[in-house]
mmCIF file of C-alpha atoms in Angstrom:
data_model
loop_
_atom_site.group_PDB
_atom_site.id
_atom_site.type_symbol
_atom_site.label_atom_id
_atom_site.label_comp_id
_atom_site.label_asym_id
_atom_site.label_seq_id
_atom_site.Cartn_x
_atom_site.Cartn_y
_atom_site.Cartn_z
ATOM 1 C CA MET A 52 56.176 -14.302 -9.107
ATOM 2 C CA ILE A 53 54.988 -11.865 -11.245
ATOM 3 C CA ILE A 54 52.400 -14.339 -13.033
ATOM 4 C CA ILE A 55 51.160 -15.300 -9.367
ATOM 5 C CA GLY A 56 51.278 -11.423 -8.523
ATOM 6 C CA GLY A 57 48.895 -10.679 -12.009
ATOM 7 C CA LEU A 58 46.515 -13.627 -11.449
ATOM 8 C CA MET A 59 46.215 -12.575 -7.634
ATOM 9 C CA THR A 60 45.125 -8.774 -8.561
ATOM 10 C CA ALA A 61 43.113 -9.463 -11.421
ATOM 11 C CA THR A 62 41.332 -12.069 -9.265
ATOM 12 C CA ALA A 63 40.852 -9.479 -6.701
ATOM 13 C CA VAL A 64 39.456 -6.930 -8.962
ATOM 14 C CA VAL A 65 37.051 -9.270 -10.875
ATOM 15 C CA ALA A 66 35.799 -10.489 -7.452
ATOM 16 C CA GLY A 67 35.613 -6.588 -6.474
ATOM 17 C CA ALA A 68 33.502 -6.055 -9.842
ATOM 18 C CA TRP A 69 31.410 -8.935 -8.755
ATOM 19 C CA TYR A 70 30.456 -8.119 -5.313
ATOM 20 C CA TYR A 71 30.096 -4.085 -5.435
ATOM 21 C CA LEU A 72 29.522 -3.461 -9.212
ATOM 22 C CA THR A 73 25.718 -4.848 -8.821
ATOM 23 C CA PRO A 74 22.240 -3.034 -7.405
ATOM 24 C CA LYS A 75 22.786 -5.430 -4.597
ATOM 25 C CA TRP A 76 25.583 -3.373 -3.259
ATOM 26 C CA SER A 77 24.351 0.196 -4.673
ATOM 27 C CA ARG A 78 20.968 0.033 -3.743
ATOM 28 C CA VAL A 79 20.294 -2.772 -0.958
ATOM 29 C CA GLY A 80 20.177 -1.233 2.600
ATOM 30 C CA TYR A 81 19.033 2.507 1.508
ATOM 31 C CA GLN A 82 17.982 4.252 4.494
ATOM 32 C CA PRO A 83 17.746 7.866 3.800
ATOM 33 C CA ILE A 84 16.697 10.256 7.171
ATOM 34 C CA GLN A 85 12.732 11.445 6.381
ATOM 35 C CA PRO A 86 11.387 14.940 7.421
ATOM 36 C CA VAL A 87 8.667 12.862 10.273
ATOM 37 C CA ALA A 88 9.744 10.224 11.997
ATOM 38 C CA PHE A 89 7.201 7.992 11.021
ATOM 39 C CA SER A 90 7.226 4.629 11.933
ATOM 40 C CA HIS A 91 5.555 1.683 9.997
ATOM 41 C CA ALA A 92 6.712 -0.928 13.165
ATOM 42 C CA THR A 93 4.246 1.470 15.299
ATOM 43 C CA HIS A 94 1.599 2.095 12.818
ATOM 44 C CA VAL A 95 1.241 -1.415 11.513
ATOM 45 C CA ASP A 96 2.333 -4.047 13.514
ATOM 46 C CA GLN A 97 1.467 -2.511 16.968
ATOM 47 C CA LEU A 98 -1.716 -1.017 15.558
ATOM 48 C CA GLY A 99 -2.321 -2.834 13.236
ATOM 49 C CA PHE A 100 -3.476 -0.370 10.216
ATOM 50 C CA ASP A 101 -3.602 -1.920 6.703
ATOM 51 C CA CYS A 102 -1.552 -0.682 3.858
ATOM 52 C CA ARG A 103 -3.817 0.345 2.104
ATOM 53 C CA TYR A 104 -5.252 2.986 4.579
ATOM 54 C CA CYS A 105 -2.160 5.171 4.017
ATOM 55 C CA HIS A 106 -1.054 4.066 0.356
ATOM 56 C CA ASN A 107 -4.465 3.690 -1.289
ATOM 57 C CA GLY A 108 -4.027 3.675 -5.066
ATOM 58 C CA VAL A 109 -1.483 0.355 -4.932
ATOM 59 C CA GLU A 110 -4.783 -1.624 -6.263
ATOM 60 C CA LYS A 111 -5.976 0.670 -8.754
ATOM 61 C CA SER A 112 -2.850 2.159 -10.721
ATOM 62 C CA TRP A 113 0.528 1.110 -11.625
ATOM 63 C CA TYR A 114 1.865 3.683 -8.620
ATOM 64 C CA SER A 115 1.787 3.436 -5.431
ATOM 65 C CA ASN A 116 0.870 6.571 -3.498
ATOM 66 C CA ILE A 117 2.525 7.928 -0.710
ATOM 67 C CA PRO A 118 -0.557 9.520 2.002
ATOM 68 C CA ALA A 119 -1.368 12.849 2.016
ATOM 69 C CA SER A 120 -1.210 14.491 4.851
ATOM 70 C CA SER A 121 -4.976 15.364 5.406
ATOM 71 C CA THR A 122 -4.782 10.785 5.983
ATOM 72 C CA CYS A 123 -2.472 11.239 9.227
ATOM 73 C CA MET A 124 -4.713 13.901 10.185
ATOM 74 C CA ASN A 125 -7.752 11.642 10.147
ATOM 75 C CA CYS A 126 -6.090 10.544 13.027
ATOM 76 C CA HIS A 127 -3.709 12.638 14.762
ATOM 77 C CA GLY A 128 -6.415 15.978 14.674
ATOM 78 C CA GLN A 129 -6.786 13.840 18.009
ATOM 79 C CA VAL A 130 -3.875 11.458 18.259
ATOM 80 C CA LEU A 131 -1.059 13.096 19.552
ATOM 81 C CA LYS A 132 -2.772 16.393 18.697
ATOM 82 C CA ASP A 133 0.214 18.727 20.118
ATOM 83 C CA ASP A 134 2.891 16.422 20.151
ATOM 84 C CA PRO A 135 6.340 18.236 18.187
ATOM 85 C CA ARG A 136 7.147 15.305 16.165
ATOM 86 C CA LEU A 137 4.231 15.852 14.284
ATOM 87 C CA ALA A 138 4.293 19.611 14.139
ATOM 88 C CA LEU A 139 5.522 19.660 10.011
ATOM 89 C CA VAL A 140 2.773 17.093 9.388
ATOM 90 C CA ARG A 141 -0.058 19.656 11.233
ATOM 91 C CA GLN A 142 1.851 22.727 9.164
ATOM 92 C CA SER A 143 1.377 20.733 6.001
ATOM 93 C CA ALA A 144 -2.194 19.633 6.021
ATOM 94 C CA GLU A 145 -2.791 23.426 6.916
ATOM 95 C CA THR A 146 -0.745 25.426 4.151
ATOM 96 C CA GLY A 147 -1.161 22.112 1.472
ATOM 97 C CA GLN A 148 2.656 22.248 1.050
ATOM 98 C CA PRO A 149 3.500 18.610 0.977
ATOM 99 C CA ILE A 150 5.942 16.772 3.432
ATOM 100 C CA PRO A 151 9.255 16.263 1.383
ATOM 101 C CA TRP A 152 9.284 12.666 2.012
ATOM 102 C CA VAL A 153 12.872 11.136 0.514
ATOM 103 C CA GLN A 154 11.738 8.364 -2.162
ATOM 104 C CA ILE A 155 13.936 5.265 -1.598
ATOM 105 C CA HIS A 156 12.400 2.831 -4.383
ATOM 106 C CA ARG A 157 13.094 3.782 -7.695
ATOM 107 C CA VAL A 158 13.339 2.133 -11.047
ATOM 108 C CA PRO A 159 15.089 3.624 -13.769
ATOM 109 C CA ASP A 160 12.394 5.527 -16.295
ATOM 110 C CA PHE A 161 13.171 3.095 -18.987
ATOM 111 C CA VAL A 162 11.119 0.310 -16.529
ATOM 112 C CA TYR A 163 7.955 0.026 -16.747
ATOM 113 C CA TYR A 164 6.450 -1.496 -13.617
ATOM 114 C CA ASN A 165 2.848 -1.757 -12.079
ATOM 115 C CA HIS A 166 1.650 -2.298 -8.496
ATOM 116 C CA SER A 167 -1.970 -2.809 -9.396
ATOM 117 C CA VAL A 168 -1.093 -5.812 -11.468
ATOM 118 C CA HIS A 169 1.116 -7.441 -9.220
ATOM 119 C CA VAL A 170 -1.322 -7.138 -6.378
ATOM 120 C CA ASN A 171 -4.479 -8.183 -7.837
ATOM 121 C CA ARG A 172 -2.459 -11.531 -9.232
ATOM 122 C CA GLY A 173 -1.257 -12.749 -5.299
ATOM 123 C CA ILE A 174 2.109 -10.716 -5.150
ATOM 124 C CA SER A 175 2.258 -9.746 -1.970
ATOM 125 C CA CYS A 176 4.421 -6.366 -0.897
ATOM 126 C CA VAL A 177 6.899 -8.267 1.623
ATOM 127 C CA GLU A 178 8.159 -9.906 -2.130
ATOM 128 C CA CYS A 179 9.869 -6.381 -3.009
ATOM 129 C CA HIS A 180 10.060 -4.309 -0.071
ATOM 130 C CA GLY A 181 10.828 -7.057 3.061
ATOM 131 C CA GLN A 182 9.271 -6.626 5.805
ATOM 132 C CA ILE A 183 7.994 -3.291 6.282
ATOM 133 C CA ASN A 184 5.767 -3.806 9.083
ATOM 134 C CA LYS A 185 8.941 -4.252 10.954
ATOM 135 C CA MET A 186 11.169 -0.949 9.802
ATOM 136 C CA ASP A 187 10.854 2.118 12.201
ATOM 137 C CA GLU A 188 12.595 3.314 9.167
ATOM 138 C CA VAL A 189 11.937 1.830 5.662
ATOM 139 C CA TYR A 190 14.867 0.809 4.044
ATOM 140 C CA GLN A 191 15.480 -1.137 0.593
ATOM 141 C CA VAL A 192 15.679 -4.468 1.551
ATOM 142 C CA GLN A 193 15.409 -5.915 -2.801
ATOM 143 C CA PRO A 194 17.921 -4.829 -5.381
ATOM 144 C CA LEU A 195 14.811 -4.487 -8.025
ATOM 145 C CA SER A 196 17.498 -5.346 -10.527
ATOM 146 C CA MET A 197 16.294 -7.320 -13.815
ATOM 147 C CA THR A 198 17.748 -10.406 -12.812
ATOM 148 C CA PHE A 199 15.430 -10.493 -8.933
ATOM 149 C CA CYS A 200 12.300 -9.011 -11.401
ATOM 150 C CA LEU A 201 13.229 -11.687 -14.242
ATOM 151 C CA ASP A 202 13.634 -14.673 -11.098
ATOM 152 C CA CYS A 203 9.809 -14.310 -10.082
ATOM 153 C CA HIS A 204 8.806 -13.909 -13.913
ATOM 154 C CA ARG A 205 10.018 -17.206 -14.642
ATOM 155 C CA ASP A 206 8.254 -19.053 -11.914
ATOM 156 C CA PRO A 207 5.494 -17.136 -10.154
ATOM 157 C CA ALA A 208 4.402 -19.879 -8.872
ATOM 158 C CA ALA A 209 6.712 -20.288 -5.978
ATOM 159 C CA LYS A 210 5.629 -16.498 -4.164
ATOM 160 C CA LEU A 211 1.482 -16.723 -5.263
ATOM 161 C CA ARG A 212 -0.986 -16.349 -2.224
ATOM 162 C CA PRO A 213 -4.269 -15.893 -1.518
ATOM 163 C CA LEU A 214 -5.368 -12.420 -2.455
ATOM 164 C CA ASP A 215 -6.909 -11.596 1.036
ATOM 165 C CA LYS A 216 -3.323 -11.998 2.647
ATOM 166 C CA ILE A 217 -1.288 -9.521 0.094
ATOM 167 C CA THR A 218 -0.776 -7.043 2.690
ATOM 168 C CA ASP A 219 0.034 -9.662 5.561
ATOM 169 C CA LEU A 220 3.407 -9.294 5.716
ATOM 170 C CA ASN A 221 3.578 -11.974 8.424
ATOM 171 C CA TRP A 222 1.416 -14.798 6.168
ATOM 172 C CA LYS A 223 2.700 -18.023 5.680
ATOM 173 C CA TRP A 224 1.169 -21.005 4.308
ATOM 174 C CA SER A 225 2.280 -22.769 7.396
ATOM 175 C CA ASP A 226 4.708 -22.471 10.171
ATOM 176 C CA ASN A 227 6.391 -25.483 9.731
ATOM 177 C CA PRO A 228 9.173 -24.855 6.644
ATOM 178 C CA THR A 229 8.977 -28.131 5.056
ATOM 179 C CA VAL A 230 4.839 -27.975 4.971
ATOM 180 C CA ASN A 231 5.013 -24.335 3.681
ATOM 181 C CA ALA A 232 7.301 -24.726 0.737
ATOM 182 C CA GLU A 233 5.035 -28.163 0.036
ATOM 183 C CA GLN A 234 1.679 -26.221 0.120
ATOM 184 C CA GLN A 235 3.169 -22.978 -1.640
ATOM 185 C CA ARG A 236 4.339 -25.188 -4.817
ATOM 186 C CA LYS A 237 0.754 -27.030 -4.922
ATOM 187 C CA ASN A 238 -0.985 -23.849 -4.145
ATOM 188 C CA GLY A 239 1.196 -21.840 -6.636
ATOM 189 C CA GLN A 240 0.638 -24.218 -9.218
ATOM 190 C CA LYS A 241 -3.567 -24.017 -8.727
ATOM 191 C CA LEU A 242 -3.877 -20.335 -8.372
ATOM 192 C CA MET A 243 -1.599 -20.130 -11.835
ATOM 193 C CA GLN A 244 -4.167 -21.887 -13.822
ATOM 194 C CA ASP A 245 -7.592 -20.560 -11.902
ATOM 195 C CA TRP A 246 -6.363 -16.820 -12.313
ATOM 196 C CA HIS A 247 -4.563 -17.751 -15.977
ATOM 197 C CA VAL A 248 -1.177 -16.163 -14.131
ATOM 198 C CA GLN A 249 1.442 -16.046 -17.107
ATOM 199 C CA SER A 250 5.246 -16.160 -17.021
ATOM 200 C CA LEU A 251 6.034 -13.378 -18.895
ATOM 201 C CA GLN A 252 9.915 -12.731 -20.020
ATOM 202 C CA ASN A 253 9.482 -10.711 -22.945
ATOM 203 C CA CYS A 254 11.219 -8.043 -23.041
ATOM 204 C CA SER A 255 8.356 -6.204 -24.010
ATOM 205 C CA ALA A 256 6.207 -6.316 -20.749
ATOM 206 C CA CYS A 257 8.717 -4.256 -18.544
ATOM 207 C CA HIS A 258 10.787 -2.467 -21.370
ATOM 208 C CA ARG A 259 7.779 -0.567 -23.678
ATOM 209 C CA MET B 35 56.905 -10.674 -3.072
ATOM 210 C CA ARG B 36 56.795 -10.342 0.789
ATOM 211 C CA TYR B 37 55.946 -6.253 0.062
ATOM 212 C CA PHE B 38 53.689 -7.201 -2.493
ATOM 213 C CA LEU B 39 51.392 -9.386 -0.425
ATOM 214 C CA ALA B 40 51.464 -6.762 2.201
ATOM 215 C CA ILE B 41 50.029 -4.551 -0.526
ATOM 216 C CA PHE B 42 47.979 -6.564 -1.703
ATOM 217 C CA ALA B 43 46.089 -7.082 1.757
ATOM 218 C CA LEU B 44 46.151 -3.354 2.720
ATOM 219 C CA CYS B 45 44.193 -2.413 -0.802
ATOM 220 C CA VAL B 46 41.929 -5.368 -0.036
ATOM 221 C CA LEU B 47 41.277 -4.267 3.492
ATOM 222 C CA ALA B 48 41.303 -0.117 2.741
ATOM 223 C CA ILE B 49 38.326 -0.888 -0.316
ATOM 224 C CA VAL B 50 36.130 -3.355 1.925
ATOM 225 C CA GLY B 51 36.762 -0.944 4.682
ATOM 226 C CA VAL B 52 35.934 2.036 2.517
ATOM 227 C CA LEU B 53 32.947 0.457 0.713
ATOM 228 C CA GLY B 54 31.968 -1.606 2.896
ATOM 229 C CA PHE B 55 29.666 -4.913 2.751
ATOM 230 C CA ARG B 56 26.516 -5.573 0.667
ATOM 231 C CA GLY B 57 22.931 -4.851 2.859
ATOM 232 C CA SER B 58 24.316 -2.596 5.105
ATOM 233 C CA HIS B 59 22.173 0.281 6.022
ATOM 234 C CA SER B 60 23.291 3.489 4.463
ATOM 235 C CA ARG B 61 22.124 7.203 4.297
ATOM 236 C CA GLN B 62 23.591 7.738 0.841
ATOM 237 C CA PRO B 63 21.536 8.293 -1.968
ATOM 238 C CA SER B 64 21.801 4.873 -4.064
ATOM 239 C CA LEU B 65 24.660 4.967 -6.931
ATOM 240 C CA TYR B 66 23.939 4.746 -10.541
ATOM 241 C CA ILE B 67 27.134 3.333 -12.304
ATOM 242 C CA PHE B 68 26.158 4.081 -15.534
ATOM 243 C CA PRO B 69 23.313 6.379 -15.887
ATOM 244 C CA ASP B 70 21.896 6.679 -19.202
ATOM 245 C CA MET B 71 18.670 6.894 -19.621
ATOM 246 C CA GLU B 72 18.061 5.885 -16.290
ATOM 247 C CA ARG B 73 16.523 9.539 -15.695
ATOM 248 C CA GLN B 74 14.219 10.842 -17.888
ATOM 249 C CA PRO B 75 12.591 14.898 -18.268
ATOM 250 C CA LYS B 76 9.062 13.121 -17.713
ATOM 251 C CA LEU B 77 6.624 13.686 -15.424
ATOM 252 C CA ARG B 78 5.962 11.309 -12.398
ATOM 253 C CA PRO B 79 3.434 11.498 -9.586
ATOM 254 C CA GLN B 80 4.299 12.999 -6.247
ATOM 255 C CA THR B 81 7.522 14.692 -7.223
ATOM 256 C CA ALA B 82 8.861 18.001 -7.186
ATOM 257 C CA ASN B 83 8.594 19.352 -10.128
ATOM 258 C CA ALA B 84 10.012 23.130 -11.137
ATOM 259 C CA PHE B 85 7.744 23.935 -14.236
ATOM 260 C CA PHE B 86 4.898 24.201 -12.158
ATOM 261 C CA ASP B 87 4.142 27.365 -9.963
ATOM 262 C CA THR B 88 3.309 25.356 -7.058
ATOM 263 C CA GLY B 89 6.604 23.442 -7.532
ATOM 264 C CA MET B 90 4.496 19.732 -7.478
ATOM 265 C CA SER B 91 4.054 17.414 -10.170
ATOM 266 C CA SER B 92 0.793 16.509 -9.106
ATOM 267 C CA ARG B 93 -1.752 18.715 -9.655
ATOM 268 C CA LEU B 94 -5.251 19.371 -7.427
ATOM 269 C CA PRO B 95 -8.203 20.005 -9.790
ATOM 270 C CA VAL B 96 -9.255 23.903 -10.232
ATOM 271 C CA ALA B 97 -11.618 24.526 -7.607
ATOM 272 C CA GLY B 98 -15.081 23.382 -7.968
ATOM 273 C CA THR B 99 -14.294 21.616 -11.395
ATOM 274 C CA ILE B 100 -15.510 17.941 -11.347
ATOM 275 C CA ALA B 101 -13.903 14.401 -13.275
ATOM 276 C CA ARG B 102 -16.113 14.399 -16.367
ATOM 277 C CA SER B 103 -14.610 10.973 -17.256
ATOM 278 C CA GLN B 104 -15.741 8.370 -14.371
ATOM 279 C CA PRO B 105 -19.078 7.673 -14.473
ATOM 280 C CA VAL B 106 -20.636 5.331 -11.854
ATOM 281 C CA GLN B 107 -22.049 1.817 -12.527
ATOM 282 C CA VAL B 108 -25.506 1.610 -11.265
ATOM 283 C CA GLY B 109 -26.849 -1.580 -12.006
ATOM 284 C CA PRO B 110 -26.890 -0.896 -15.843
ATOM 285 C CA LYS B 111 -26.950 2.399 -15.583
ATOM 286 C CA LEU B 112 -24.365 5.117 -15.561
ATOM 287 C CA VAL B 113 -24.317 7.759 -13.853
ATOM 288 C CA TYR B 114 -22.016 10.681 -13.870
ATOM 289 C CA PRO B 115 -20.347 12.453 -10.421
ATOM 290 C CA TRP B 116 -21.974 16.024 -11.600
ATOM 291 C CA GLU B 117 -25.013 14.465 -11.810
ATOM 292 C CA ASP B 118 -28.295 15.599 -9.353
ATOM 293 C CA SER B 119 -28.524 11.597 -8.204
ATOM 294 C CA PRO B 120 -28.996 10.148 -5.005
ATOM 295 C CA VAL B 121 -25.524 7.846 -6.320
ATOM 296 C CA VAL B 122 -23.569 10.838 -5.975
ATOM 297 C CA THR B 123 -25.381 13.349 -3.333
ATOM 298 C CA GLY B 124 -26.976 10.897 -1.126
ATOM 299 C CA ARG B 125 -30.010 13.418 -1.553
ATOM 300 C CA VAL B 126 -33.263 12.960 -2.733
ATOM 301 C CA PRO B 127 -33.074 14.803 -6.341
ATOM 302 C CA GLY B 128 -33.768 18.580 -6.049
ATOM 303 C CA THR B 129 -34.130 18.583 -2.191
ATOM 304 C CA THR B 130 -31.850 18.518 0.759
ATOM 305 C CA ASN B 131 -32.923 15.851 2.048
ATOM 306 C CA PHE B 132 -31.075 12.450 2.238
ATOM 307 C CA VAL B 133 -32.338 8.696 0.670
ATOM 308 C CA GLU B 134 -33.566 6.393 2.942
ATOM 309 C CA TRP B 135 -32.153 3.688 1.000
ATOM 310 C CA ASN B 136 -28.929 2.937 -0.715
ATOM 311 C CA PRO B 137 -29.384 3.762 -3.937
ATOM 312 C CA MET B 138 -26.422 0.967 -5.436
ATOM 313 C CA PRO B 139 -28.164 -2.238 -6.472
ATOM 314 C CA VAL B 140 -27.048 -4.378 -3.105
ATOM 315 C CA THR B 141 -25.315 -7.790 -3.994
ATOM 316 C CA ALA B 142 -23.409 -10.267 -2.889
ATOM 317 C CA GLU B 143 -20.221 -8.532 -4.534
ATOM 318 C CA LEU B 144 -21.121 -5.397 -3.058
ATOM 319 C CA LEU B 145 -20.878 -6.467 0.133
ATOM 320 C CA GLN B 146 -17.666 -8.644 -0.530
ATOM 321 C CA ARG B 147 -16.203 -4.956 -1.431
ATOM 322 C CA GLY B 148 -17.846 -3.616 1.282
ATOM 323 C CA GLN B 149 -16.645 -5.464 3.539
ATOM 324 C CA GLN B 150 -12.977 -5.137 2.273
ATOM 325 C CA VAL B 151 -13.605 -1.371 2.102
ATOM 326 C CA PHE B 152 -14.712 -1.388 6.159
ATOM 327 C CA ASP B 153 -11.829 -3.683 7.085
ATOM 328 C CA ILE B 154 -9.475 -1.211 5.838
ATOM 329 C CA ASN B 155 -10.797 2.273 6.146
ATOM 330 C CA CYS B 156 -12.956 2.627 9.173
ATOM 331 C CA ALA B 157 -11.942 -0.563 11.073
ATOM 332 C CA ALA B 158 -8.622 1.045 11.963
ATOM 333 C CA CYS B 159 -10.891 3.356 14.359
ATOM 334 C CA HIS B 160 -14.413 2.057 14.399
ATOM 335 C CA SER B 161 -13.014 -2.356 14.611
ATOM 336 C CA LYS B 162 -14.152 -5.073 12.637
ATOM 337 C CA LEU B 163 -16.946 -5.247 14.555
ATOM 338 C CA GLY B 164 -18.187 -1.558 14.238
ATOM 339 C CA ASP B 165 -18.375 -1.427 18.019
ATOM 340 C CA GLY B 166 -15.700 1.683 18.257
ATOM 341 C CA ASN B 167 -12.924 -0.249 20.391
ATOM 342 C CA GLY B 168 -10.377 0.408 17.345
ATOM 343 C CA THR B 169 -6.963 0.361 18.472
ATOM 344 C CA PRO B 170 -6.070 3.530 19.134
ATOM 345 C CA LYS B 171 -9.376 3.836 21.450
ATOM 346 C CA ARG B 172 -8.327 0.410 23.315
ATOM 347 C CA ILE B 173 -4.549 1.930 24.198
ATOM 348 C CA GLY B 174 -5.754 5.618 25.112
ATOM 349 C CA ALA B 175 -4.583 7.700 22.141
ATOM 350 C CA MET B 176 -8.300 8.688 20.724
ATOM 351 C CA ALA B 177 -11.123 9.506 23.604
ATOM 352 C CA VAL B 178 -14.578 9.319 20.910
ATOM 353 C CA VAL B 179 -14.833 7.091 18.680
ATOM 354 C CA ALA B 180 -19.090 6.491 17.556
ATOM 355 C CA ASN B 181 -20.213 3.035 18.129
ATOM 356 C CA LEU B 182 -21.940 2.069 14.664
ATOM 357 C CA HIS B 183 -24.493 0.059 17.076
ATOM 358 C CA ASP B 184 -25.388 3.018 18.279
ATOM 359 C CA LYS B 185 -29.349 3.093 18.433
ATOM 360 C CA ARG B 186 -29.559 6.684 16.746
ATOM 361 C CA ILE B 187 -26.829 5.973 14.165
ATOM 362 C CA VAL B 188 -28.453 2.954 13.500
ATOM 363 C CA GLY B 189 -31.641 4.950 12.797
ATOM 364 C CA LEU B 190 -29.944 7.435 10.180
ATOM 365 C CA THR B 191 -31.287 7.119 6.982
ATOM 366 C CA ASP B 192 -28.401 5.959 4.425
ATOM 367 C CA GLY B 193 -28.208 9.044 2.601
ATOM 368 C CA GLU B 194 -27.053 10.691 5.839
ATOM 369 C CA LEU B 195 -24.433 7.740 7.086
ATOM 370 C CA PHE B 196 -23.074 8.393 2.901
ATOM 371 C CA ASN B 197 -22.998 12.336 3.712
ATOM 372 C CA THR B 198 -20.575 11.683 6.794
ATOM 373 C CA VAL B 199 -18.596 8.775 5.450
ATOM 374 C CA SER B 200 -17.714 11.705 2.352
ATOM 375 C CA TYR B 201 -17.564 14.826 4.142
ATOM 376 C CA GLY B 202 -16.913 13.889 7.810
ATOM 377 C CA ARG B 203 -18.822 15.014 11.009
ATOM 378 C CA ASN B 204 -17.309 16.689 14.346
ATOM 379 C CA LEU B 205 -14.476 14.625 15.144
ATOM 380 C CA MET B 206 -14.457 12.023 11.903
ATOM 381 C CA GLN B 207 -12.718 13.396 8.686
ATOM 382 C CA GLY B 208 -14.214 12.625 5.335
ATOM 383 C CA TYR B 209 -13.244 9.699 2.661
ATOM 384 C CA ALA B 210 -14.657 11.476 -0.793
ATOM 385 C CA GLY B 211 -10.887 12.415 -1.096
ATOM 386 C CA ASN B 212 -9.532 8.588 -0.784
ATOM 387 C CA LEU B 213 -12.542 5.969 -1.242
ATOM 388 C CA PRO B 214 -14.674 6.674 -4.752
ATOM 389 C CA ILE B 215 -18.530 6.447 -4.489
ATOM 390 C CA ARG B 216 -19.240 3.101 -5.097
ATOM 391 C CA ASP B 217 -16.959 2.309 -2.087
ATOM 392 C CA ARG B 218 -18.773 4.754 0.484
ATOM 393 C CA TRP B 219 -22.268 3.113 -1.142
ATOM 394 C CA ALA B 220 -20.233 -0.822 -0.610
ATOM 395 C CA ALA B 221 -18.895 0.197 3.118
ATOM 396 C CA ILE B 222 -22.723 1.792 3.865
ATOM 397 C CA ALA B 223 -24.171 -1.469 2.267
ATOM 398 C CA TYR B 224 -22.012 -3.411 4.720
ATOM 399 C CA LEU B 225 -22.615 -1.762 7.729
ATOM 400 C CA ARG B 226 -25.815 -1.964 7.613
ATOM 401 C CA ALA B 227 -25.018 -6.028 7.552
ATOM 402 C CA LEU B 228 -22.956 -5.040 10.726
ATOM 403 C CA GLN B 229 -26.167 -3.572 12.537
ATOM 404 C CA LEU B 230 -28.469 -6.382 11.572
ATOM 405 C CA SER B 231 -25.845 -8.830 12.962
ATOM 406 C CA ARG B 232 -26.347 -7.678 16.254
ATOM 407 C CA LEU B 233 -30.438 -6.713 15.879
ATOM 408 C CA GLY B 234 -31.121 -10.032 14.983
ATOM 409 C CA SER B 235 -33.284 -12.217 16.704
ATOM 410 C CA LEU B 236 -34.462 -16.122 16.922
ATOM 411 C CA ASP B 237 -36.853 -15.590 14.764
ATOM 412 C CA ASP B 238 -34.795 -14.528 11.849
ATOM 413 C CA VAL B 239 -33.060 -18.153 12.119
ATOM 414 C CA PRO B 240 -34.424 -20.522 10.063
ATOM 415 C CA GLU B 241 -36.651 -23.067 11.996
ATOM 416 C CA ALA B 242 -34.715 -25.988 11.142
ATOM 417 C CA ALA B 243 -31.233 -24.265 12.606
ATOM 418 C CA ARG B 244 -32.747 -23.103 15.873
ATOM 419 C CA SER B 245 -32.229 -25.467 18.157
ATOM 420 C CA ALA B 246 -28.501 -25.501 17.275
ATOM 421 C CA LEU B 247 -28.415 -22.032 18.569
ATOM 422 C CA LYS B 248 -30.417 -22.591 22.051
ATOM 423 C CA LYS B 249 -28.423 -23.352 24.891
#
């Protein structure tokens, strides 16, 4: 009796730790309330703007910037000029005080992550951020844990795509899943060779 | 045993009830279980930082200063952004007249970059064709967007276009902050190619290919 009870408790504790003590539970799904109800679904999916119109540093630097409010005002000087939902944006553009957007994705400070390397090597935003173009409010989709990074670094060919499709988050080689997988294998291997993409598994690639 | 099972089931239910399932959306900040060294007191871009009087870690350059370290490659030459050169100002040196032609050597590579810059930054309003019917105008959210095939705009000098793209004009804001100098000239080179595509006549097509176009 006692042995069975002990075994059950131990199993439950292990299962609980396995299920809960990982970033898959503790980080995925984080969706803070943002100061302005900005919607990627509206701006990207419906209006068709490119990510790099706003996140214009993503190809050049390790850091993908959140746009300044003057970038919003390029359009919202005319569009929804007096809408109360944009009051904070107008005020911020006038005074120069930034909008206090809440940061969602963040890796620990001892990890050296770099956007430009990935984006210029054919890794799409969708691999790490999910279908941002369908989100009204951004939330975290991937755990961004070390396993997550390494799973791809061991086999980048499974994710590479042509460089002009990086910000097209709906893009696939083919609508048919089996053909898509085949094409990905074939073209991924080829892109790997053409661009000399390495499989980086050294600790010093990410911890330096 | 029965009591044990009941308590066990209750405990499991309580834990799952409180902690929820993986992937459910949450307003709570992420939980860091062993937070050693995860947050170091170093400067990161675009975060709050109490050290500076503005409270921001990203600093604005002092008014009137220019970055010295980033020259623009013009052919074999390097041009620095403080020089009085057409590449930087879009004007004939020493005067306020706009230069007639793009000072960048127009290569296939520049045009390709130009297409990318144009499709990302300009097409949002002017559309990929440059006719001014981008999405904001089509859905009626934006009233005035210039048609870049307009005769007056086709007739402007490259220098004046550079000035518009950099510092804006009337209802259009400038892109000096978002686009480096080279990208702005690339967009203009591509814009000229777009304009040409509507100005071409049959005589521009090689003799051999003409019959294919005649219908």
